[in-house]
């Protein structure tokens, strides 16, 4: 099997796995209890929070553990957009993940107006576009740090400044980016950031929301005093610990991993070119390493995915969360890929464990399926 769908999810890091084990089998005390037995869980929880905070340049108290990216996005948007006052609008981009788009649709039903801003052909939300659309009653601007389908990295620092100049908060969905490109919340100036551990070799079902001190946010759930009373519910201690280990490790090896992944990506694209395939390489020059979205002329991405699957190769047509929807994705439509190419879109996403040989095998397999090679 060749796994090249690392944008959908990643393999659990072995050290992260080992770090979880004692907290599942031995140190299983509830971190909220005062007795000695719970002390190690409580300590591990606070050191994990500190490790994660350091990785993104935040303060420890600004990290709130959640069940993952979807929950963090829901919380950031619903928890700010629905606070009354005269600001009652949200601005976002047309190429957000459905965790953001469907949350925006939900707040629209609650009376909030949402503006979905267009991106250019590379998937970039140009700062001028945001500036032109900024209105006094926009409460929140939510723009993803990097797109999960085409890898485009957004000019977050500039977009955030424009939001702030106009009195709006700024949230970024960094689910696809964190652990793969450097992220510093102070450098970017953002107020909230969503993250999910399974995208950076942590376990599934765990993530966090960074919330800058002083940001007004409605609690996600009411109940116990966990997460400073903002997200009630017993913490998933083992998963939180593993998330911290995985994020720290990914941040430490980021440079070498990026170098390797770019070489693998190069080998893939060169082989595709050598096969004389007619294709478009989607996204911008400033892209997530290893995230390759290509549209083959006259091909059917869905068929290609299944044919590769039969050869033991895992890739995707777009977002994993949208895989039941077989139409051309909203991202590919938003960047204006013409219909003759759009239907033939696939995403190959390499991780640091992929090899050049695997990349060449995938490219040649694609060429065989598309009938350009015997
Ligand atoms: N946001 C982006 C950009 C994603 O790629 C994903 C997952 O694919 C999510 C949000 C949802 O994250 P989770 O799977 O942790 O709920």
JSON list of N, CA and C in Angstrom, two decimals, residues 249-321:
[
{"chain": "A", "resi": 249, "resn": "UNK", "atom": "N", "xyz": [7.22, 17.47, 18.07]},
{"chain": "A", "resi": 249, "resn": "UNK", "atom": "CA", "xyz": [8.10, 16.73, 17.18]},
{"chain": "A", "resi": 249, "resn": "UNK", "atom": "C", "xyz": [8.01, 17.26, 15.74]},
{"chain": "A", "resi": 250, "resn": "UNK", "atom": "N", "xyz": [6.79, 17.52, 15.30]},
{"chain": "A", "resi": 250, "resn": "UNK", "atom": "CA", "xyz": [6.62, 18.05, 13.93]},
{"chain": "A", "resi": 250, "resn": "UNK", "atom": "C", "xyz": [7.26, 19.42, 13.77]},
{"chain": "A", "resi": 251, "resn": "UNK", "atom": "N", "xyz": [7.16, 20.24, 14.81]},
{"chain": "A", "resi": 251, "resn": "UNK", "atom": "CA", "xyz": [7.76, 21.59, 14.72]},
{"chain": "A", "resi": 251, "resn": "UNK", "atom": "C", "xyz": [9.28, 21.47, 14.69]},
{"chain": "A", "resi": 252, "resn": "UNK", "atom": "N", "xyz": [9.82, 20.55, 15.48]},
{"chain": "A", "resi": 252, "resn": "UNK", "atom": "CA", "xyz": [11.28, 20.39, 15.54]},
{"chain": "A", "resi": 252, "resn": "UNK", "atom": "C", "xyz": [11.87, 19.86, 14.23]},
{"chain": "A", "resi": 253, "resn": "UNK", "atom": "N", "xyz": [11.13, 18.97, 13.55]},
{"chain": "A", "resi": 253, "resn": "UNK", "atom": "CA", "xyz": [11.69, 18.39, 12.32]},
{"chain": "A", "resi": 253, "resn": "UNK", "atom": "C", "xyz": [11.14, 19.06, 11.06]},
{"chain": "A", "resi": 254, "resn": "UNK", "atom": "N", "xyz": [10.49, 20.21, 11.24]},
{"chain": "A", "resi": 254, "resn": "UNK", "atom": "CA", "xyz": [9.77, 20.83, 10.12]},
{"chain": "A", "resi": 254, "resn": "UNK", "atom": "C", "xyz": [10.67, 21.09, 8.91]},
{"chain": "A", "resi": 255, "resn": "UNK", "atom": "N", "xyz": [11.86, 21.64, 9.18]},
{"chain": "A", "resi": 255, "resn": "UNK", "atom": "CA", "xyz": [12.75, 22.00, 8.07]},
{"chain": "A", "resi": 255, "resn": "UNK", "atom": "C", "xyz": [13.17, 20.78, 7.26]},
{"chain": "A", "resi": 256, "resn": "UNK", "atom": "N", "xyz": [13.62, 19.74, 7.97]},
{"chain": "A", "resi": 256, "resn": "UNK", "atom": "CA", "xyz": [14.09, 18.55, 7.25]},
{"chain": "A", "resi": 256, "resn": "UNK", "atom": "C", "xyz": [12.92, 17.83, 6.58]},
{"chain": "A", "resi": 257, "resn": "UNK", "atom": "N", "xyz": [11.78, 17.79, 7.25]},
{"chain": "A", "resi": 257, "resn": "UNK", "atom": "CA", "xyz": [10.60, 17.13, 6.67]},
{"chain": "A", "resi": 257, "resn": "UNK", "atom": "C", "xyz": [10.18, 17.87, 5.40]},
{"chain": "A", "resi": 258, "resn": "UNK", "atom": "N", "xyz": [10.20, 19.20, 5.45]},
{"chain": "A", "resi": 258, "resn": "UNK", "atom": "CA", "xyz": [9.79, 20.00, 4.29]},
{"chain": "A", "resi": 258, "resn": "UNK", "atom": "C", "xyz": [10.71, 19.72, 3.11]},
{"chain": "A", "resi": 259, "resn": "UNK", "atom": "N", "xyz": [12.01, 19.70, 3.39]},
{"chain": "A", "resi": 259, "resn": "UNK", "atom": "CA", "xyz": [12.99, 19.44, 2.33]},
{"chain": "A", "resi": 259, "resn": "UNK", "atom": "C", "xyz": [12.70, 18.10, 1.65]},
{"chain": "A", "resi": 260, "resn": "UNK", "atom": "N", "xyz": [12.46, 17.09, 2.48]},
{"chain": "A", "resi": 260, "resn": "UNK", "atom": "CA", "xyz": [12.25, 15.74, 1.95]},
{"chain": "A", "resi": 260, "resn": "UNK", "atom": "C", "xyz": [10.96, 15.68, 1.14]},
{"chain": "A", "resi": 261, "resn": "UNK", "atom": "N", "xyz": [9.90, 16.26, 1.71]},
{"chain": "A", "resi": 261, "resn": "UNK", "atom": "CA", "xyz": [8.60, 16.21, 1.05]},
{"chain": "A", "resi": 261, "resn": "UNK", "atom": "C", "xyz": [8.65, 16.95, -0.29]},
{"chain": "A", "resi": 262, "resn": "UNK", "atom": "N", "xyz": [9.40, 18.05, -0.35]},
{"chain": "A", "resi": 262, "resn": "UNK", "atom": "CA", "xyz": [9.49, 18.80, -1.61]},
{"chain": "A", "resi": 262, "resn": "UNK", "atom": "C", "xyz": [10.23, 18.00, -2.68]},
{"chain": "A", "resi": 263, "resn": "UNK", "atom": "N", "xyz": [11.21, 17.21, -2.25]},
{"chain": "A", "resi": 263, "resn": "UNK", "atom": "CA", "xyz": [11.92, 16.36, -3.22]},
{"chain": "A", "resi": 263, "resn": "UNK", "atom": "C", "xyz": [10.98, 15.28, -3.77]},
{"chain": "A", "resi": 264, "resn": "UNK", "atom": "N", "xyz": [10.17, 14.73, -2.87]},
{"chain": "A", "resi": 264, "resn": "UNK", "atom": "CA", "xyz": [9.22, 13.68, -3.27]},
{"chain": "A", "resi": 264, "resn": "UNK", "atom": "C", "xyz": [8.19, 14.28, -4.24]},
{"chain": "A", "resi": 265, "resn": "UNK", "atom": "N", "xyz": [7.72, 15.48, -3.89]},
{"chain": "A", "resi": 265, "resn": "UNK", "atom": "CA", "xyz": [6.74, 16.19, -4.74]},
{"chain": "A", "resi": 265, "resn": "UNK", "atom": "C", "xyz": [7.33, 16.45, -6.14]},
{"chain": "A", "resi": 266, "resn": "UNK", "atom": "N", "xyz": [8.58, 16.87, -6.16]},
{"chain": "A", "resi": 266, "resn": "UNK", "atom": "CA", "xyz": [9.29, 17.13, -7.42]},
{"chain": "A", "resi": 266, "resn": "UNK", "atom": "C", "xyz": [9.36, 15.88, -8.28]},
{"chain": "A", "resi": 267, "resn": "UNK", "atom": "N", "xyz": [9.72, 14.76, -7.65]},
{"chain": "A", "resi": 267, "resn": "UNK", "atom": "CA", "xyz": [9.83, 13.48, -8.37]},
{"chain": "A", "resi": 267, "resn": "UNK", "atom": "C", "xyz": [8.49, 13.12, -8.99]},
{"chain": "A", "resi": 268, "resn": "UNK", "atom": "N", "xyz": [7.42, 13.37, -8.23]},
{"chain": "A", "resi": 268, "resn": "UNK", "atom": "CA", "xyz": [6.06, 13.06, -8.70]},
{"chain": "A", "resi": 268, "resn": "UNK", "atom": "C", "xyz": [5.73, 13.92, -9.93]},
{"chain": "A", "resi": 269, "resn": "UNK", "atom": "N", "xyz": [5.91, 15.23, -9.80]},
{"chain": "A", "resi": 269, "resn": "UNK", "atom": "CA", "xyz": [5.53, 16.15, -10.88]},
{"chain": "A", "resi": 269, "resn": "UNK", "atom": "C", "xyz": [6.38, 15.93, -12.13]},
{"chain": "A", "resi": 270, "resn": "UNK", "atom": "N", "xyz": [7.68, 15.66, -11.92]},
{"chain": "A", "resi": 270, "resn": "UNK", "atom": "CA", "xyz": [8.55, 15.41, -13.09]},
{"chain": "A", "resi": 270, "resn": "UNK", "atom": "C", "xyz": [8.07, 14.18, -13.83]},
{"chain": "A", "resi": 271, "resn": "UNK", "atom": "N", "xyz": [7.70, 13.15, -13.10]},
{"chain": "A", "resi": 271, "resn": "UNK", "atom": "CA", "xyz": [7.26, 11.91, -13.76]},
{"chain": "A", "resi": 271, "resn": "UNK", "atom": "C", "xyz": [5.95, 12.14, -14.50]},
{"chain": "A", "resi": 272, "resn": "UNK", "atom": "N", "xyz": [5.06, 12.92, -13.88]},
{"chain": "A", "resi": 272, "resn": "UNK", "atom": "CA", "xyz": [3.79, 13.25, -14.57]},
{"chain": "A", "resi": 272, "resn": "UNK", "atom": "C", "xyz": [4.12, 13.96, -15.89]},
{"chain": "A", "resi": 273, "resn": "UNK", "atom": "N", "xyz": [5.05, 14.92, -15.82]},
{"chain": "A", "resi": 273, "resn": "UNK", "atom": "CA", "xyz": [5.42, 15.68, -17.04]},
{"chain": "A", "resi": 273, "resn": "UNK", "atom": "C", "xyz": [6.04, 14.77, -18.09]},
{"chain": "A", "resi": 274, "resn": "UNK", "atom": "N", "xyz": [6.93, 13.87, -17.62]},
{"chain": "A", "resi": 274, "resn": "UNK", "atom": "CA", "xyz": [7.60, 12.94, -18.56]},
{"chain": "A", "resi": 274, "resn": "UNK", "atom": "C", "xyz": [6.59, 12.10, -19.32]},
{"chain": "A", "resi": 275, "resn": "UNK", "atom": "N", "xyz": [5.43, 11.87, -18.71]},
{"chain": "A", "resi": 275, "resn": "UNK", "atom": "CA", "xyz": [4.40, 11.06, -19.35]},
{"chain": "A", "resi": 275, "resn": "UNK", "atom": "C", "xyz": [3.52, 11.86, -20.30]},
{"chain": "A", "resi": 276, "resn": "UNK", "atom": "N", "xyz": [3.90, 13.15, -20.48]},
{"chain": "A", "resi": 276, "resn": "UNK", "atom": "CA", "xyz": [3.16, 14.04, -21.40]},
{"chain": "A", "resi": 276, "resn": "UNK", "atom": "C", "xyz": [1.67, 14.14, -21.09]},
{"chain": "A", "resi": 277, "resn": "UNK", "atom": "N", "xyz": [1.34, 14.16, -19.83]},
{"chain": "A", "resi": 277, "resn": "UNK", "atom": "CA", "xyz": [-0.07, 14.30, -19.49]},
{"chain": "A", "resi": 277, "resn": "UNK", "atom": "C", "xyz": [-0.45, 15.77, -19.56]},
{"chain": "A", "resi": 278, "resn": "UNK", "atom": "N", "xyz": [-1.69, 16.04, -20.01]},
{"chain": "A", "resi": 278, "resn": "UNK", "atom": "CA", "xyz": [-2.18, 17.41, -20.08]},
{"chain": "A", "resi": 278, "resn": "UNK", "atom": "C", "xyz": [-2.86, 17.72, -18.74]},
{"chain": "A", "resi": 279, "resn": "UNK", "atom": "N", "xyz": [-2.22, 18.56, -17.94]},
{"chain": "A", "resi": 279, "resn": "UNK", "atom": "CA", "xyz": [-2.78, 18.80, -16.60]},
{"chain": "A", "resi": 279, "resn": "UNK", "atom": "C", "xyz": [-2.52, 20.23, -16.12]},
{"chain": "A", "resi": 280, "resn": "UNK", "atom": "N", "xyz": [-3.31, 20.64, -15.14]},
{"chain": "A", "resi": 280, "resn": "UNK", "atom": "CA", "xyz": [-3.08, 21.92, -14.46]},
{"chain": "A", "resi": 280, "resn": "UNK", "atom": "C", "xyz": [-2.62, 21.61, -13.05]},
{"chain": "A", "resi": 281, "resn": "UNK", "atom": "N", "xyz": [-1.65, 22.36, -12.56]},
{"chain": "A", "resi": 281, "resn": "UNK", "atom": "CA", "xyz": [-1.22, 22.22, -11.17]},
{"chain": "A", "resi": 281, "resn": "UNK", "atom": "C", "xyz": [-1.88, 23.35, -10.40]},
{"chain": "A", "resi": 282, "resn": "UNK", "atom": "N", "xyz": [-2.84, 23.01, -9.53]},
{"chain": "A", "resi": 282, "resn": "UNK", "atom": "CA", "xyz": [-3.63, 24.04, -8.86]},
{"chain": "A", "resi": 282, "resn": "UNK", "atom": "C", "xyz": [-2.91, 24.62, -7.65]},
{"chain": "A", "resi": 283, "resn": "UNK", "atom": "N", "xyz": [-3.32, 25.83, -7.28]},
{"chain": "A", "resi": 283, "resn": "UNK", "atom": "CA", "xyz": [-2.78, 26.46, -6.07]},
{"chain": "A", "resi": 283, "resn": "UNK", "atom": "C", "xyz": [-1.78, 27.55, -6.39]},
{"chain": "A", "resi": 284, "resn": "UNK", "atom": "N", "xyz": [-1.19, 28.10, -5.34]},
{"chain": "A", "resi": 284, "resn": "UNK", "atom": "CA", "xyz": [-0.26, 29.22, -5.50]},
{"chain": "A", "resi": 284, "resn": "UNK", "atom": "C", "xyz": [1.18, 28.73, -5.34]},
{"chain": "A", "resi": 285, "resn": "UNK", "atom": "N", "xyz": [2.15, 29.63, -5.54]},
{"chain": "A", "resi": 285, "resn": "UNK", "atom": "CA", "xyz": [3.55, 29.27, -5.30]},
{"chain": "A", "resi": 285, "resn": "UNK", "atom": "C", "xyz": [3.79, 29.05, -3.81]},
{"chain": "A", "resi": 286, "resn": "UNK", "atom": "N", "xyz": [3.10, 29.82, -2.98]},
{"chain": "A", "resi": 286, "resn": "UNK", "atom": "CA", "xyz": [3.22, 29.65, -1.54]},
{"chain": "A", "resi": 286, "resn": "UNK", "atom": "C", "xyz": [2.20, 28.60, -1.09]},
{"chain": "A", "resi": 287, "resn": "UNK", "atom": "N", "xyz": [2.64, 27.34, -1.16]},
{"chain": "A", "resi": 287, "resn": "UNK", "atom": "CA", "xyz": [1.74, 26.22, -0.89]},
{"chain": "A", "resi": 287, "resn": "UNK", "atom": "C", "xyz": [2.27, 25.36, 0.25]},
{"chain": "A", "resi": 288, "resn": "UNK", "atom": "N", "xyz": [1.38, 24.56, 0.82]},
{"chain": "A", "resi": 288, "resn": "UNK", "atom": "CA", "xyz": [1.82, 23.59, 1.82]},
{"chain": "A", "resi": 288, "resn": "UNK", "atom": "C", "xyz": [2.73, 22.57, 1.14]},
{"chain": "A", "resi": 289, "resn": "UNK", "atom": "N", "xyz": [3.87, 22.26, 1.74]},
{"chain": "A", "resi": 289, "resn": "UNK", "atom": "CA", "xyz": [4.75, 21.26, 1.10]},
{"chain": "A", "resi": 289, "resn": "UNK", "atom": "C", "xyz": [4.04, 19.90, 1.01]},
{"chain": "A", "resi": 290, "resn": "UNK", "atom": "N", "xyz": [4.15, 19.30, -0.16]},
{"chain": "A", "resi": 290, "resn": "UNK", "atom": "CA", "xyz": [3.61, 17.94, -0.33]},
{"chain": "A", "resi": 290, "resn": "UNK", "atom": "C", "xyz": [2.16, 17.89, -0.75]},
{"chain": "A", "resi": 291, "resn": "UNK", "atom": "N", "xyz": [1.47, 19.03, -0.73]},
{"chain": "A", "resi": 291, "resn": "UNK", "atom": "CA", "xyz": [0.05, 19.04, -1.08]},
{"chain": "A", "resi": 291, "resn": "UNK", "atom": "C", "xyz": [-0.09, 19.37, -2.57]},
{"chain": "A", "resi": 292, "resn": "UNK", "atom": "N", "xyz": [-0.37, 18.35, -3.40]},
{"chain": "A", "resi": 292, "resn": "UNK", "atom": "CA", "xyz": [-0.39, 18.54, -4.86]},
{"chain": "A", "resi": 292, "resn": "UNK", "atom": "C", "xyz": [-1.81, 18.31, -5.39]},
{"chain": "A", "resi": 293, "resn": "UNK", "atom": "N", "xyz": [-2.42, 19.37, -5.87]},
{"chain": "A", "resi": 293, "resn": "UNK", "atom": "CA", "xyz": [-3.74, 19.26, -6.50]},
{"chain": "A", "resi": 293, "resn": "UNK", "atom": "C", "xyz": [-3.53, 19.42, -8.00]},
{"chain": "A", "resi": 294, "resn": "UNK", "atom": "N", "xyz": [-3.93, 18.37, -8.76]},
{"chain": "A", "resi": 294, "resn": "UNK", "atom": "CA", "xyz": [-3.76, 18.46, -10.21]},
{"chain": "A", "resi": 294, "resn": "UNK", "atom": "C", "xyz": [-5.07, 18.09, -10.91]},
{"chain": "A", "resi": 295, "resn": "UNK", "atom": "N", "xyz": [-5.31, 18.77, -12.00]},
{"chain": "A", "resi": 295, "resn": "UNK", "atom": "CA", "xyz": [-6.52, 18.52, -12.79]},
{"chain": "A", "resi": 295, "resn": "UNK", "atom": "C", "xyz": [-6.11, 18.04, -14.17]},
{"chain": "A", "resi": 296, "resn": "UNK", "atom": "N", "xyz": [-6.48, 16.80, -14.49]},
{"chain": "A", "resi": 296, "resn": "UNK", "atom": "CA", "xyz": [-6.12, 16.22, -15.80]},
{"chain": "A", "resi": 296, "resn": "UNK", "atom": "C", "xyz": [-7.24, 16.47, -16.81]},
{"chain": "A", "resi": 297, "resn": "UNK", "atom": "N", "xyz": [-6.84, 16.95, -17.98]},
{"chain": "A", "resi": 297, "resn": "UNK", "atom": "CA", "xyz": [-7.82, 17.28, -19.03]},
{"chain": "A", "resi": 297, "resn": "UNK", "atom": "C", "xyz": [-8.59, 16.02, -19.46]},
{"chain": "A", "resi": 298, "resn": "UNK", "atom": "N", "xyz": [-9.91, 16.15, -19.47]},
{"chain": "A", "resi": 298, "resn": "UNK", "atom": "CA", "xyz": [-10.77, 15.08, -19.98]},
{"chain": "A", "resi": 298, "resn": "UNK", "atom": "C", "xyz": [-10.84, 13.85, -19.09]},
{"chain": "A", "resi": 299, "resn": "UNK", "atom": "N", "xyz": [-10.25, 13.91, -17.90]},
{"chain": "A", "resi": 299, "resn": "UNK", "atom": "CA", "xyz": [-10.26, 12.73, -17.02]},
{"chain": "A", "resi": 299, "resn": "UNK", "atom": "C", "xyz": [-11.39, 12.81, -16.00]},
{"chain": "A", "resi": 300, "resn": "UNK", "atom": "N", "xyz": [-11.61, 11.70, -15.30]},
{"chain": "A", "resi": 300, "resn": "UNK", "atom": "CA", "xyz": [-12.59, 11.69, -14.23]},
{"chain": "A", "resi": 300, "resn": "UNK", "atom": "C", "xyz": [-11.86, 11.34, -12.93]},
{"chain": "A", "resi": 301, "resn": "UNK", "atom": "N", "xyz": [-11.75, 12.32, -12.04]},
{"chain": "A", "resi": 301, "resn": "UNK", "atom": "CA", "xyz": [-10.98, 12.16, -10.81]},
{"chain": "A", "resi": 301, "resn": "UNK", "atom": "C", "xyz": [-11.46, 11.00, -9.95]},
{"chain": "A", "resi": 302, "resn": "UNK", "atom": "N", "xyz": [-12.78, 10.83, -9.92]},
{"chain": "A", "resi": 302, "resn": "UNK", "atom": "CA", "xyz": [-13.40, 9.78, -9.10]},
{"chain": "A", "resi": 302, "resn": "UNK", "atom": "C", "xyz": [-12.97, 8.39, -9.59]},
{"chain": "A", "resi": 303, "resn": "UNK", "atom": "N", "xyz": [-13.02, 8.21, -10.92]},
{"chain": "A", "resi": 303, "resn": "UNK", "atom": "CA", "xyz": [-12.61, 6.93, -11.52]},
{"chain": "A", "resi": 303, "resn": "UNK", "atom": "C", "xyz": [-11.12, 6.71, -11.25]},
{"chain": "A", "resi": 304, "resn": "UNK", "atom": "N", "xyz": [-10.35, 7.76, -11.42]},
{"chain": "A", "resi": 304, "resn": "UNK", "atom": "CA", "xyz": [-8.90, 7.66, -11.21]},
{"chain": "A", "resi": 304, "resn": "UNK", "atom": "C", "xyz": [-8.60, 7.21, -9.77]},
{"chain": "A", "resi": 305, "resn": "UNK", "atom": "N", "xyz": [-9.31, 7.82, -8.82]},
{"chain": "A", "resi": 305, "resn": "UNK", "atom": "CA", "xyz": [-9.11, 7.45, -7.41]},
{"chain": "A", "resi": 305, "resn": "UNK", "atom": "C", "xyz": [-9.37, 5.95, -7.20]},
{"chain": "A", "resi": 306, "resn": "UNK", "atom": "N", "xyz": [-10.48, 5.46, -7.76]},
{"chain": "A", "resi": 306, "resn": "UNK", "atom": "CA", "xyz": [-10.83, 4.05, -7.54]},
{"chain": "A", "resi": 306, "resn": "UNK", "atom": "C", "xyz": [-9.88, 3.09, -8.26]},
{"chain": "A", "resi": 307, "resn": "UNK", "atom": "N", "xyz": [-9.42, 3.50, -9.45]},
{"chain": "A", "resi": 307, "resn": "UNK", "atom": "CA", "xyz": [-8.46, 2.65, -10.17]},
{"chain": "A", "resi": 307, "resn": "UNK", "atom": "C", "xyz": [-7.14, 2.57, -9.40]},
{"chain": "A", "resi": 308, "resn": "UNK", "atom": "N", "xyz": [-6.72, 3.71, -8.84]},
{"chain": "A", "resi": 308, "resn": "UNK", "atom": "CA", "xyz": [-5.48, 3.71, -8.05]},
{"chain": "A", "resi": 308, "resn": "UNK", "atom": "C", "xyz": [-5.67, 2.89, -6.77]},
{"chain": "A", "resi": 309, "resn": "UNK", "atom": "N", "xyz": [-6.86, 2.98, -6.21]},
{"chain": "A", "resi": 309, "resn": "UNK", "atom": "CA", "xyz": [-7.17, 2.21, -5.00]},
{"chain": "A", "resi": 309, "resn": "UNK", "atom": "C", "xyz": [-6.96, 0.71, -5.26]},
{"chain": "A", "resi": 310, "resn": "UNK", "atom": "N", "xyz": [-7.40, 0.28, -6.44]},
{"chain": "A", "resi": 310, "resn": "UNK", "atom": "CA", "xyz": [-7.24, -1.14, -6.80]},
{"chain": "A", "resi": 310, "resn": "UNK", "atom": "C", "xyz": [-5.77, -1.53, -6.93]},
{"chain": "A", "resi": 311, "resn": "UNK", "atom": "N", "xyz": [-4.91, -0.52, -7.15]},
{"chain": "A", "resi": 311, "resn": "UNK", "atom": "CA", "xyz": [-3.46, -0.78, -7.24]},
{"chain": "A", "resi": 311, "resn": "UNK", "atom": "C", "xyz": [-2.80, -0.57, -5.88]},
{"chain": "A", "resi": 312, "resn": "UNK", "atom": "N", "xyz": [-3.60, -0.33, -4.85]},
{"chain": "A", "resi": 312, "resn": "UNK", "atom": "CA", "xyz": [-3.05, -0.16, -3.50]},
{"chain": "A", "resi": 312, "resn": "UNK", "atom": "C", "xyz": [-2.51, 1.23, -3.23]},
{"chain": "A", "resi": 313, "resn": "UNK", "atom": "N", "xyz": [-3.03, 2.21, -3.97]},
{"chain": "A", "resi": 313, "resn": "UNK", "atom": "CA", "xyz": [-2.55, 3.60, -3.80]},
{"chain": "A", "resi": 313, "resn": "UNK", "atom": "C", "xyz": [-3.69, 4.47, -3.26]},
{"chain": "A", "resi": 314, "resn": "UNK", "atom": "N", "xyz": [-3.43, 5.15, -2.14]},
{"chain": "A", "resi": 314, "resn": "UNK", "atom": "CA", "xyz": [-4.45, 6.02, -1.53]},
{"chain": "A", "resi": 314, "resn": "UNK", "atom": "C", "xyz": [-4.17, 7.48, -1.85]},
{"chain": "A", "resi": 315, "resn": "UNK", "atom": "N", "xyz": [-5.07, 8.08, -2.61]},
{"chain": "A", "resi": 315, "resn": "UNK", "atom": "CA", "xyz": [-5.03, 9.53, -2.86]},
{"chain": "A", "resi": 315, "resn": "UNK", "atom": "C", "xyz": [-6.47, 10.01, -2.69]},
{"chain": "A", "resi": 316, "resn": "UNK", "atom": "N", "xyz": [-6.75, 11.28, -2.98]},
{"chain": "A", "resi": 316, "resn": "UNK", "atom": "CA", "xyz": [-8.15, 11.70, -2.88]},
{"chain": "A", "resi": 316, "resn": "UNK", "atom": "C", "xyz": [-8.52, 12.63, -4.02]},
{"chain": "A", "resi": 317, "resn": "UNK", "atom": "N", "xyz": [-9.81, 12.92, -4.09]},
{"chain": "A", "resi": 317, "resn": "UNK", "atom": "CA", "xyz": [-10.25, 13.86, -5.13]},
{"chain": "A", "resi": 317, "resn": "UNK", "atom": "C", "xyz": [-10.32, 15.27, -4.55]},
{"chain": "A", "resi": 318, "resn": "UNK", "atom": "N", "xyz": [-10.34, 15.37, -3.24]},
{"chain": "A", "resi": 318, "resn": "UNK", "atom": "CA", "xyz": [-10.43, 16.70, -2.62]},
{"chain": "A", "resi": 318, "resn": "UNK", "atom": "C", "xyz": [-10.40, 16.53, -1.12]},
{"chain": "A", "resi": 319, "resn": "UNK", "atom": "N", "xyz": [-11.39, 17.12, -0.47]},
{"chain": "A", "resi": 319, "resn": "UNK", "atom": "CA", "xyz": [-11.46, 17.05, 0.98]},
{"chain": "A", "resi": 319, "resn": "UNK", "atom": "C", "xyz": [-12.02, 15.70, 1.42]},
{"chain": "A", "resi": 320, "resn": "UNK", "atom": "N", "xyz": [-11.39, 15.07, 2.42]},
{"chain": "A", "resi": 320, "resn": "UNK", "atom": "CA", "xyz": [-11.87, 13.77, 2.93]},
{"chain": "A", "resi": 320, "resn": "UNK", "atom": "C", "xyz": [-13.28, 13.90, 3.48]},
{"chain": "A", "resi": 321, "resn": "UNK", "atom": "N", "xyz": [-13.56, 15.06, 4.10]},
{"chain": "A", "resi": 321, "resn": "UNK", "atom": "CA", "xyz": [-14.86, 15.26, 4.75]},
{"chain": "A", "resi": 321, "resn": "UNK", "atom": "C", "xyz": [-15.96, 15.45, 3.72]}
]
